[in-house]
XYZ file of C-alpha atoms in Angstrom:
682
model
C 0.000 0.000 0.000
C 1.275 3.476 -0.830
C 0.333 4.809 2.629
C 2.868 2.495 4.266
C 0.243 0.054 5.493
C 1.421 -3.546 5.063
C -0.696 -6.511 6.150
C 0.469 -9.205 8.532
C -2.091 -11.647 7.129
C -3.634 -11.806 3.651
C -7.016 -13.526 3.424
C -8.459 -14.402 0.019
C -12.239 -14.709 -0.249
C -13.785 -16.298 -3.329
C -17.496 -15.580 -2.902
C -19.201 -18.015 -5.243
C -22.711 -18.693 -6.463
C -22.886 -22.025 -4.650
C -19.943 -22.006 -2.241
C -17.330 -19.642 -0.862
C -13.645 -20.414 -0.444
C -11.287 -18.801 2.057
C -7.489 -19.142 2.066
C -4.747 -17.216 3.806
C -1.033 -16.615 4.132
C 0.982 -14.647 6.661
C 4.173 -12.637 6.863
C 6.998 -12.206 6.957
C 7.775 -15.324 4.903
C 4.388 -15.642 3.160
C 4.123 -19.445 2.782
C 1.814 -21.039 0.162
C -1.879 -20.295 0.758
C -3.695 -22.495 3.235
C -7.464 -22.996 2.839
C -9.837 -22.942 5.789
C -11.558 -26.344 5.908
C -13.346 -26.360 9.279
C -16.723 -24.640 9.250
C -19.670 -24.159 11.612
C -22.321 -26.823 11.048
C -19.872 -29.619 10.237
C -19.851 -32.496 12.678
C -16.740 -33.683 14.475
C -13.767 -34.171 12.182
C -15.650 -33.330 8.984
C -13.843 -30.907 6.691
C -14.824 -29.048 3.520
C -12.713 -26.952 1.169
C -15.579 -24.486 0.749
C -18.633 -23.388 2.695
C -22.096 -23.071 1.037
C -23.088 -19.516 0.095
C -26.355 -19.980 1.969
C -28.274 -17.918 4.511
C -31.238 -18.851 6.684
C -33.109 -16.197 8.623
C -34.807 -17.793 11.639
C -36.845 -15.999 14.336
C -33.916 -15.968 16.756
C -30.672 -16.236 14.800
C -29.033 -15.915 11.409
C -27.737 -19.233 10.119
C -25.175 -19.512 7.350
C -23.226 -22.094 5.382
C -23.572 -25.659 6.628
C -25.774 -24.475 9.508
C -28.654 -23.953 7.066
C -28.928 -27.595 5.964
C -28.477 -28.721 9.553
C -31.356 -26.499 10.686
C -33.629 -27.694 7.874
C -32.802 -31.335 8.678
C -33.699 -30.726 12.319
C -36.943 -29.134 11.208
C -37.901 -32.116 9.032
C -37.091 -34.535 11.848
C -39.127 -32.513 14.313
C -42.135 -32.417 12.008
C -42.235 -36.241 11.932
C -42.195 -36.661 15.724
C -44.419 -35.653 18.610
C -41.592 -33.889 20.427
C -41.659 -30.167 20.968
C -39.269 -28.344 18.658
C -37.711 -24.917 18.842
C -39.006 -21.946 16.906
C -35.914 -22.158 14.687
C -36.602 -25.705 13.527
C -40.351 -25.251 13.177
C -39.878 -22.285 10.850
C -37.125 -23.765 8.702
C -37.969 -25.204 5.288
C -35.757 -25.990 2.325
C -37.176 -23.067 0.370
C -36.355 -20.695 3.238
C -32.649 -21.076 2.544
C -31.354 -18.030 0.682
C -28.968 -19.127 -2.065
C -27.939 -18.451 -5.657
C -28.034 -14.671 -5.144
C -24.541 -13.762 -6.367
C -25.491 -12.844 -9.928
C -28.378 -10.702 -8.662
C -25.791 -8.275 -7.297
C -25.291 -7.175 -10.913
C -28.075 -4.822 -11.991
C -27.491 -5.850 -15.623
C -28.232 -9.524 -14.893
C -31.691 -10.778 -15.851
C -32.944 -13.581 -13.606
C -35.784 -15.690 -15.006
C -36.645 -17.233 -11.637
C -40.089 -16.084 -10.435
C -38.826 -15.606 -6.870
C -35.533 -13.976 -7.834
C -34.302 -11.385 -5.326
C -33.985 -7.742 -6.278
C -30.557 -6.165 -6.361
C -31.219 -4.420 -3.041
C -32.203 -7.734 -1.465
C -29.117 -9.413 -2.910
C -26.938 -6.635 -1.474
C -28.450 -7.241 1.977
C -27.826 -10.985 1.644
C -24.243 -10.337 0.559
C -23.607 -8.009 3.496
C -25.041 -10.498 5.989
C -23.257 -13.500 4.499
C -19.837 -11.854 4.223
C -20.354 -10.559 7.754
C -20.804 -14.153 8.946
C -17.701 -15.285 7.061
C -15.681 -12.367 8.428
C -16.658 -12.978 12.053
C -15.857 -16.672 11.755
C -12.467 -16.014 10.136
C -11.591 -13.516 12.877
C -12.579 -16.064 15.524
C -10.595 -18.758 13.674
C -7.458 -16.598 13.622
C -7.954 -15.545 17.240
C -7.627 -19.211 18.180
C -4.684 -19.832 15.822
C -2.399 -16.774 15.896
C -0.841 -15.374 19.067
C -1.461 -11.630 19.502
C -3.878 -11.650 16.577
C -5.792 -8.698 18.021
C -2.996 -6.325 17.016
C -2.378 -7.741 13.540
C -3.163 -5.988 10.271
C -5.342 -8.154 8.036
C -6.127 -7.595 4.366
C -9.199 -9.320 2.921
C -8.863 -9.691 -0.860
C -12.052 -10.370 -2.808
C -12.310 -11.752 -6.333
C -15.056 -10.761 -8.760
C -16.428 -12.328 -11.958
C -15.391 -10.799 -15.249
C -19.071 -10.206 -16.017
C -19.038 -7.444 -13.380
C -17.673 -4.633 -15.535
C -19.270 -1.657 -13.829
C -16.788 -0.238 -11.277
C -19.646 1.388 -9.360
C -21.073 -2.002 -8.480
C -17.707 -3.523 -7.565
C -16.829 -0.591 -5.323
C -20.289 -0.720 -3.751
C -19.734 -4.348 -2.779
C -16.384 -3.524 -1.228
C -18.023 -0.826 0.857
C -20.571 -3.399 2.063
C -17.904 -5.283 3.969
C -18.182 -4.251 7.613
C -15.295 -4.843 10.022
C -15.125 -4.874 13.797
C -14.316 -1.455 15.168
C -10.882 -1.140 16.651
C -9.311 -3.721 14.339
C -6.831 -2.786 11.621
C -8.529 -4.704 8.824
C -9.029 -3.698 5.192
C -11.052 -4.996 2.257
C -9.725 -4.713 -1.289
C -10.799 -6.004 -4.679
C -8.061 -8.126 -6.220
C -7.974 -9.994 -9.497
C -10.935 -11.211 -11.483
C -11.717 -14.894 -11.066
C -10.122 -15.904 -14.376
C -6.933 -13.976 -13.626
C -6.686 -15.366 -10.102
C -7.079 -18.883 -11.504
C -4.313 -18.083 -14.008
C -1.931 -17.112 -11.199
C -2.639 -20.453 -9.527
C -2.052 -22.228 -12.857
C 1.358 -20.561 -13.255
C 2.824 -22.649 -10.450
C 1.985 -25.952 -12.117
C 5.096 -26.755 -14.214
C 4.363 -24.571 -17.241
C 7.238 -23.100 -19.216
C 8.088 -19.608 -20.347
C 6.229 -18.573 -23.548
C 3.468 -21.149 -23.022
C 0.140 -19.710 -24.207
C -2.595 -20.802 -21.831
C -6.349 -20.544 -22.320
C -7.692 -20.495 -18.762
C -11.338 -21.469 -18.269
C -12.642 -20.958 -14.731
C -16.112 -22.536 -14.695
C -17.879 -22.109 -11.384
C -21.372 -22.280 -10.015
C -22.700 -19.077 -11.561
C -20.213 -17.813 -14.137
C -17.551 -19.027 -16.523
C -14.558 -16.725 -17.040
C -11.973 -17.221 -19.782
C -8.675 -15.557 -20.575
C -5.727 -16.136 -22.925
C -2.331 -15.480 -21.343
C 1.293 -15.925 -22.345
C 3.639 -16.874 -19.526
C 6.512 -14.370 -19.626
C 8.440 -15.662 -16.612
C 10.643 -18.716 -16.211
C 10.233 -21.319 -13.450
C 11.504 -19.972 -10.147
C 10.933 -16.337 -11.136
C 8.030 -14.174 -9.962
C 5.009 -14.934 -12.134
C 4.549 -12.517 -15.032
C 1.892 -12.848 -17.740
C 1.385 -11.057 -21.029
C -2.397 -11.007 -21.605
C -3.295 -11.675 -25.233
C -6.863 -10.400 -24.952
C -9.329 -9.056 -22.430
C -10.988 -11.347 -19.939
C -14.506 -12.406 -20.881
C -17.244 -14.186 -19.006
C -20.790 -15.485 -19.191
C -23.428 -16.511 -16.635
C -22.800 -20.209 -17.304
C -22.321 -22.610 -14.410
C -23.501 -25.626 -12.483
C -26.256 -23.668 -10.722
C -28.170 -23.380 -13.974
C -28.083 -27.168 -14.290
C -29.557 -27.445 -10.790
C -32.304 -24.964 -11.627
C -33.156 -26.706 -14.917
C -33.346 -30.122 -13.242
C -35.517 -28.668 -10.476
C -37.887 -27.264 -13.101
C -37.953 -30.680 -14.795
C -38.862 -32.346 -11.489
C -41.613 -29.767 -10.906
C -43.104 -30.584 -14.302
C -43.147 -34.299 -13.537
C -44.755 -33.699 -10.123
C -47.536 -31.522 -11.507
C -50.110 -34.373 -11.988
C -49.768 -35.446 -8.333
C -49.407 -32.034 -6.715
C -52.667 -32.558 -4.787
C -50.915 -35.319 -2.814
C -47.844 -33.266 -1.994
C -47.453 -31.778 1.508
C -46.052 -28.523 0.078
C -45.642 -26.724 -3.248
C -44.020 -28.585 -6.127
C -41.202 -26.030 -6.033
C -40.323 -26.827 -2.421
C -40.812 -30.591 -2.783
C -38.611 -30.680 -5.902
C -35.684 -29.113 -4.032
C -36.198 -31.475 -1.090
C -36.263 -34.513 -3.382
C -33.109 -33.501 -5.238
C -30.995 -32.884 -2.140
C -27.684 -34.690 -1.812
C -28.755 -37.546 -4.112
C -28.832 -35.306 -7.175
C -25.588 -33.608 -6.105
C -23.809 -36.981 -6.103
C -25.389 -37.887 -9.459
C -24.281 -34.554 -10.960
C -20.707 -34.777 -9.675
C -20.334 -38.324 -11.053
C -22.005 -37.514 -14.383
C -19.613 -38.534 -17.138
C -17.240 -40.384 -14.813
C -16.101 -43.703 -16.250
C -17.479 -46.645 -14.289
C -19.847 -44.462 -12.251
C -22.569 -43.902 -14.825
C -26.169 -44.427 -13.713
C -28.781 -44.698 -16.427
C -31.497 -43.300 -14.168
C -31.686 -40.635 -11.482
C -33.924 -41.970 -8.692
C -35.535 -39.440 -6.362
C -37.737 -40.525 -3.460
C -41.234 -39.044 -3.137
C -42.581 -37.687 0.176
C -44.266 -40.274 2.404
C -47.619 -38.495 2.109
C -47.935 -39.187 -1.630
C -50.740 -41.701 -2.222
C -49.906 -42.563 -5.826
C -47.174 -45.185 -5.828
C -47.129 -45.483 -9.640
C -47.629 -42.864 -12.333
C -45.871 -44.302 -15.419
C -46.528 -41.309 -17.662
C -44.363 -39.143 -15.391
C -41.798 -41.781 -14.530
C -43.141 -42.503 -11.032
C -42.670 -46.106 -9.907
C -42.902 -47.513 -6.392
C -42.917 -44.025 -4.778
C -39.847 -42.954 -6.700
C -39.411 -40.438 -9.509
C -37.195 -41.916 -12.226
C -35.495 -39.445 -14.585
C -33.630 -41.025 -17.532
C -29.999 -40.050 -17.999
C -30.823 -38.793 -21.499
C -33.021 -36.029 -20.072
C -30.265 -34.916 -17.695
C -27.773 -35.060 -20.567
C -29.852 -32.586 -22.588
C -29.576 -30.078 -19.750
C -25.822 -30.595 -19.470
C -25.363 -30.283 -23.237
C -27.122 -26.920 -23.322
C -24.730 -25.449 -20.745
C -21.678 -27.073 -22.321
C -22.633 -25.474 -25.654
C -22.779 -22.033 -24.011
C -19.352 -22.593 -22.479
C -17.694 -23.832 -25.673
C -19.066 -20.819 -27.546
C -17.194 -18.613 -25.080
C -13.996 -20.603 -25.620
C -14.379 -20.541 -29.410
C -14.709 -16.753 -29.322
C -11.440 -16.479 -27.394
C -9.643 -18.706 -29.908
C -10.962 -16.683 -32.861
C -10.024 -13.408 -31.199
C -6.481 -14.695 -30.612
C -6.165 -15.638 -34.277
C -7.267 -12.146 -35.317
C -5.118 -10.169 -32.883
C -2.080 -12.451 -32.447
C -1.984 -14.794 -35.472
C 1.544 -15.987 -34.643
C 0.520 -17.270 -31.209
C -0.788 -20.807 -30.724
C -2.557 -22.013 -27.603
C -0.405 -24.542 -25.760
C -2.931 -25.669 -23.162
C -6.584 -25.230 -22.265
C -6.743 -25.340 -18.462
C -9.986 -25.992 -16.577
C -10.599 -24.799 -13.032
C -13.588 -24.155 -10.788
C -16.302 -26.450 -9.482
C -18.041 -26.876 -12.839
C -14.624 -27.132 -14.474
C -13.984 -30.309 -12.474
C -17.152 -31.978 -13.812
C -16.166 -35.210 -15.647
C -18.820 -34.748 -18.346
C -17.669 -31.203 -19.095
C -14.049 -32.345 -19.224
C -14.954 -35.155 -21.658
C -16.834 -32.764 -23.944
C -14.012 -30.198 -23.895
C -11.379 -32.845 -24.648
C -13.392 -34.277 -27.526
C -13.884 -30.824 -29.042
C -10.484 -29.183 -28.596
C -7.994 -32.045 -28.689
C -9.345 -33.041 -32.114
C -7.594 -30.971 -34.859
C -9.860 -28.606 -36.825
C -9.361 -25.516 -38.990
C -9.489 -23.354 -35.835
C -6.876 -25.420 -33.963
C -5.005 -27.479 -36.607
C -2.767 -29.195 -34.061
C -5.398 -29.604 -31.367
C -5.231 -28.118 -27.872
C -4.207 -30.187 -24.869
C -6.855 -29.994 -22.119
C -5.765 -30.041 -18.477
C -7.535 -29.694 -15.135
C -5.786 -27.936 -12.265
C -5.144 -29.659 -8.986
C -7.856 -28.684 -6.483
C -9.933 -26.854 -9.126
C -12.410 -25.479 -6.583
C -9.607 -23.643 -4.766
C -7.803 -22.262 -7.824
C -9.340 -18.786 -7.595
C -8.942 -18.177 -3.875
C -5.410 -19.573 -3.745
C -4.404 -17.652 -6.873
C -5.740 -14.478 -5.284
C -3.534 -14.951 -2.223
C -0.524 -15.984 -4.353
C -0.836 -12.787 -6.383
C -0.972 -10.542 -3.332
C 1.848 -12.268 -1.460
C 4.049 -12.081 -4.567
C 3.497 -8.319 -4.576
C 4.464 -8.147 -0.907
C 7.570 -10.345 -1.325
C 8.989 -9.098 -4.617
C 6.964 -5.984 -5.563
C 6.459 -7.710 -8.931
C 3.244 -7.244 -10.893
C 1.703 -10.372 -12.393
C 0.338 -8.667 -15.520
C 2.589 -6.511 -17.722
C -0.428 -4.837 -19.253
C -4.165 -5.337 -19.570
C -6.793 -5.123 -22.278
C -9.670 -2.876 -21.389
C -12.903 -4.910 -21.071
C -15.059 -1.812 -21.730
C -14.644 1.702 -23.115
C -14.084 4.695 -20.815
C -14.520 8.320 -21.778
C -14.882 11.891 -20.528
C -17.905 14.105 -21.108
C -16.815 17.275 -22.883
C -18.024 20.001 -25.234
C -16.987 19.970 -28.891
C -16.991 22.893 -31.307
C -20.252 22.547 -33.178
C -20.022 20.753 -36.524
C -23.399 20.446 -38.306
C -22.251 17.228 -39.987
C -21.598 15.552 -36.631
C -23.790 17.351 -34.128
C -27.115 17.835 -35.875
C -29.898 17.697 -33.287
C -27.503 17.897 -30.334
C -27.865 20.442 -27.545
C -25.561 23.421 -28.030
C -24.202 26.406 -26.137
C -22.654 29.634 -27.373
C -19.502 30.818 -25.626
C -19.044 34.571 -25.971
C -15.533 34.331 -24.530
C -14.238 32.923 -27.823
C -17.399 33.429 -29.906
C -17.760 29.738 -30.691
C -20.705 27.357 -30.503
C -20.241 24.031 -28.746
C -22.189 20.777 -28.824
C -22.507 19.778 -25.175
C -22.521 16.410 -23.419
C -20.267 14.872 -26.049
C -17.978 11.947 -25.213
C -14.259 11.770 -25.868
C -13.234 8.139 -25.419
C -9.981 7.762 -23.487
C -9.726 4.037 -24.089
C -11.843 1.709 -26.189
C -12.925 -1.828 -25.490
C -10.090 -4.177 -26.367
C -7.357 -1.508 -26.247
C -4.049 -2.534 -24.717
C -3.517 -0.460 -21.588
C -0.016 -0.339 -20.030
C 0.293 -0.381 -16.254
C 1.271 3.306 -16.381
C -2.149 4.114 -17.823
C -3.640 6.250 -20.582
C -3.635 10.062 -20.553
C -5.249 12.873 -22.470
C -5.135 16.657 -22.150
C -8.328 18.716 -21.903
C -8.577 22.529 -21.811
C -10.992 24.183 -19.416
C -12.157 27.823 -19.328
C -12.724 29.328 -15.894
C -14.433 32.636 -15.194
C -12.685 34.960 -12.718
C -15.481 34.594 -10.168
C -15.041 30.786 -10.194
C -11.274 30.612 -9.672
C -11.666 29.219 -6.156
C -14.527 26.888 -7.024
C -13.960 23.233 -7.998
C -15.483 21.917 -11.181
C -16.752 18.445 -12.023
C -15.241 16.108 -14.608
C -17.578 13.273 -15.528
C -16.458 9.781 -16.544
C -18.604 7.386 -18.577
C -18.343 3.797 -19.750
C -19.863 1.693 -22.523
C -19.825 -2.013 -23.289
C -20.638 -1.518 -26.972
C -18.131 -2.638 -29.639
C -15.658 0.087 -30.525
C -17.317 0.758 -33.894
C -20.698 1.338 -32.206
C -19.647 3.691 -29.412
C -21.975 6.661 -28.833
C -20.603 10.128 -29.509
C -22.781 11.838 -26.925
C -24.864 11.103 -23.844
C -28.011 11.243 -25.964
C -26.927 8.192 -27.959
C -26.347 4.545 -27.146
C -25.684 2.983 -23.769
C -23.048 5.257 -22.223
C -23.336 5.206 -18.432
C -22.115 7.900 -16.089
C -19.987 5.999 -13.575
C -17.917 8.600 -11.760
C -17.671 12.310 -11.102
C -14.332 13.889 -10.231
C -14.542 17.098 -8.228
C -11.463 19.001 -9.377
C -9.705 21.741 -7.404
C -7.586 23.953 -9.677
C -6.843 26.674 -7.107
C -3.092 26.073 -7.215
C -2.851 25.032 -10.860
C -1.109 27.327 -13.341
C -3.573 29.217 -15.532
C -3.303 31.468 -18.552
C -5.370 34.640 -18.581
C -7.248 35.327 -21.815
C -9.047 38.390 -23.246
C -7.330 40.682 -20.714
C -5.963 43.247 -23.161
C -7.655 46.613 -23.587
C -8.679 45.779 -27.134
C -10.480 42.530 -26.224
C -14.248 42.892 -26.226
C -15.033 39.377 -24.999
C -15.163 38.535 -21.274
C -11.945 37.749 -19.456
C -11.337 34.115 -18.555
C -8.571 31.802 -17.413
C -7.485 28.714 -19.345
C -6.259 25.654 -17.507
C -5.171 22.396 -19.105
C -6.106 19.257 -17.223
C -4.567 15.895 -18.043
C -6.939 13.037 -17.282
C -5.053 9.843 -16.526
C -6.832 6.489 -16.483
C -5.347 3.416 -14.827
C -7.082 0.058 -15.219
C -6.522 -2.819 -12.834
C -7.983 -6.325 -13.236
C -10.882 -5.399 -10.952
C -10.269 -1.732 -10.250
C -10.357 1.654 -11.868
C -8.533 4.848 -11.018
C -8.643 8.322 -12.497
C -5.982 10.899 -11.744
C -5.841 14.528 -12.790
C -2.557 16.272 -13.581
C -1.588 19.769 -14.616
C 0.466 20.477 -17.725
C 3.403 21.210 -15.399
C 3.389 17.652 -14.121
C 1.757 18.188 -10.736
C -1.139 16.068 -9.561
C -4.344 18.061 -9.118
C -6.364 17.415 -5.952
C -9.629 15.692 -6.796
C -12.325 13.733 -5.051
C -14.051 10.915 -6.892
C -17.569 9.784 -6.235
C -19.937 7.283 -7.727
C -22.478 9.016 -9.917
C -26.118 8.546 -8.943
C -28.080 7.361 -11.966
C -31.457 6.001 -12.902
C -32.125 2.365 -13.764
C -30.758 2.829 -17.267
C -27.493 4.391 -16.159
C -28.496 7.939 -17.076
C -27.521 10.682 -14.608
C -30.334 11.928 -12.388
C -29.014 15.484 -12.583
C -28.266 17.383 -15.765
C -24.916 16.332 -17.127
C -22.358 19.084 -16.749
C -24.437 21.338 -14.515
C -23.318 21.742 -10.917
C -22.319 18.933 -8.599
C -25.789 17.530 -7.961
C -26.729 14.043 -8.959
C -23.976 12.337 -7.016
C -23.801 10.595 -3.687
C -21.354 11.649 -1.008
C -17.718 11.411 -2.120
C -16.495 7.845 -2.454
C -13.155 6.526 -3.593
C -13.370 4.459 -6.756
C -9.949 2.868 -6.318
C -7.964 2.808 -3.137
C -4.332 2.986 -4.221
C -3.007 6.255 -5.597
C -0.118 6.111 -8.048
C 2.721 8.469 -7.219
C 4.205 9.450 -10.579
C 5.574 12.721 -11.875
C 4.180 13.701 -15.248
C 7.280 15.497 -16.567
C 10.961 14.852 -17.085
C 13.776 16.781 -15.491
C 13.598 19.586 -18.018
C 9.947 20.218 -17.329
C 9.209 20.049 -21.047
C 7.486 16.689 -21.226
C 3.704 16.945 -20.928
C 3.141 13.220 -20.506
C 4.840 10.643 -18.359
C 7.723 9.063 -20.327
C 6.320 5.622 -19.585
C 2.826 6.586 -20.628
C 1.647 5.303 -23.983
C -0.957 7.362 -25.772
C -3.235 5.115 -27.786
C -4.648 6.060 -31.177
C -2.633 9.204 -31.825
C -5.328 10.750 -34.013
C -7.550 10.964 -30.964
C -5.010 12.603 -28.645
C -4.759 16.399 -28.468
C -1.467 17.043 -26.722
C -1.225 20.758 -27.564
C -1.949 22.917 -24.541
C -2.939 26.375 -25.654
C -4.585 28.149 -28.515
C -7.906 27.072 -29.944
C -9.250 23.592 -29.281
C -11.841 21.492 -31.026
C -13.063 20.352 -27.637
C -12.922 21.291 -23.982
C -14.182 20.105 -20.635
C -17.711 21.140 -19.874
C -18.143 24.906 -19.792
C -19.021 26.975 -16.751
C -21.601 29.239 -18.359
C -25.366 28.969 -18.098
C -27.502 25.968 -18.996
C -27.004 24.772 -22.570
C -29.643 25.764 -25.095
C -30.893 23.842 -28.096
C -30.567 25.969 -31.197
C -33.525 25.834 -33.613
C -32.704 24.818 -37.136
C -31.745 27.737 -39.369
C -32.059 30.117 -36.423
C -29.346 32.358 -35.082
C -27.620 31.031 -31.985
C -28.148 33.177 -28.899
C -25.550 33.125 -26.146
C -26.916 32.312 -22.689
C -26.210 34.654 -19.815
C -23.550 33.895 -17.243
C -24.659 32.290 -13.999
């Protein structure tokens, strides 16, 4: 950390759709990550590499993880006896368990389940669940580490690659609540695919190997193509060959599809069921289906039929049309296979896209290995399908691609997360030389009006230079798929300031879009650009040039300041810095922009500082870097690469085709063929 804070313990948390993994390492030697395997709700010497991402709200307590199934089991036992049970067990049913809510944290995710939680509900579940995990981990360490109370602990969270909106990721980080008085911090580390890649790097691969990493979990599948740039024994360094991509494809969707299939088969006998078909279907599936699913495709373990027992209250012992025989529901393997095949097809489409993209962008590179990780990645049937598809030579992969599965696939992400952080602490080495931007980021600005480009756009007339500007335009700093060096991307923007506003901060607004680069909107009135961040900029101590101050100038006096916007992209983080043309960092506060459901700002873009929540840091590590060389002549950092030179205006002075949003009155739409009228100053 740049503030001198260094953790004594690093804890990785892989919050998953079905289960959550926790691993840790400790200084000063930072040994290999060790997973936590003892959890509340397990009996005696039972261990588990992960804990279920489940919650159960009972009248008296909050249950989590393995405690939920234990409570439901107690409830079922109590309901079949005459003994008096507690209020916890009486209230607990299988459908009361809160699960599968991870993807609902993303406002862009569409959940087809009729009882799907809202995003606000999912945020509450996340806060409560992570709070339970945190308190248990603290208690676990208190019993394991002497003088733990005074130790500094860093909790590193991984996120899916499908979560591309930094507002959401930062909001989740802020949800993590720590005990007061403890020196604990929460940070967002690598994405799940990148963390899995770090874990993969320690498994006997050689320098220059090109690895297609596929982390298939419960809710999402993340893929990434990486070239190993380090030799064995050296700190891990990767050269990404594309941006990380993901899809909501995972084992949970198989569970949901099978549950819906069971509901359909139970429909004719629902009058005999003691509860709704939805609840009974989940109860019937239970651990029996989990074992069937995990063994699906395993040689020698194949079962031609999935047998699920019906509740004792069902009167119909046989219902051949629905596969019910002797109080059992029999589901043929072929029907389960159809569900598996649908999800496998979605996953292979994601892999095919990565292979095609590699051939387009790096035709000389050939994939050495396709490496599977994650819970779904360890599924025998998935592995068989992937091997059959990719190890067989085709026009896309003429030599075939060797398919491998990592050791302990369910722990690859959480252990890779800890390995990445401890490598930084030991060697100060960065795992990724550069990154490819997964989305496009831009700055809202005003462009000199061009009728060919800005027809129908809102305009303003600036009497200080007698020019008309189209307002709320977007200048894209980096486009989706652009290679971004670790030093970032920079661009210079002029800004006019009226004398009365010299001591007042102004607001720079940052937007993002997930559209392909050839479909990016040019203004906030087009496309899907979302306002994600507002930077409150203080230019009090920044050098300014006075304009229109001579006796012969008839236009109002103003000051011109040039602001360099610097964008740094991390695997799961985003940072904007503002610099003056002299190479000094400009003080700025960043805050998450408050928007409507479609990502549009609630306040007028470019007017005042309204429409934003209280200041909030988007990224928590500032980069100390001088933006000039010793002579003071260099406007940009020597290590800073400016992408797409035609889009970079490095001149600082004179007339500009664009500028940061003006500080004059509200913009006015000019009628066609009518004379533009300048608005009055505020």
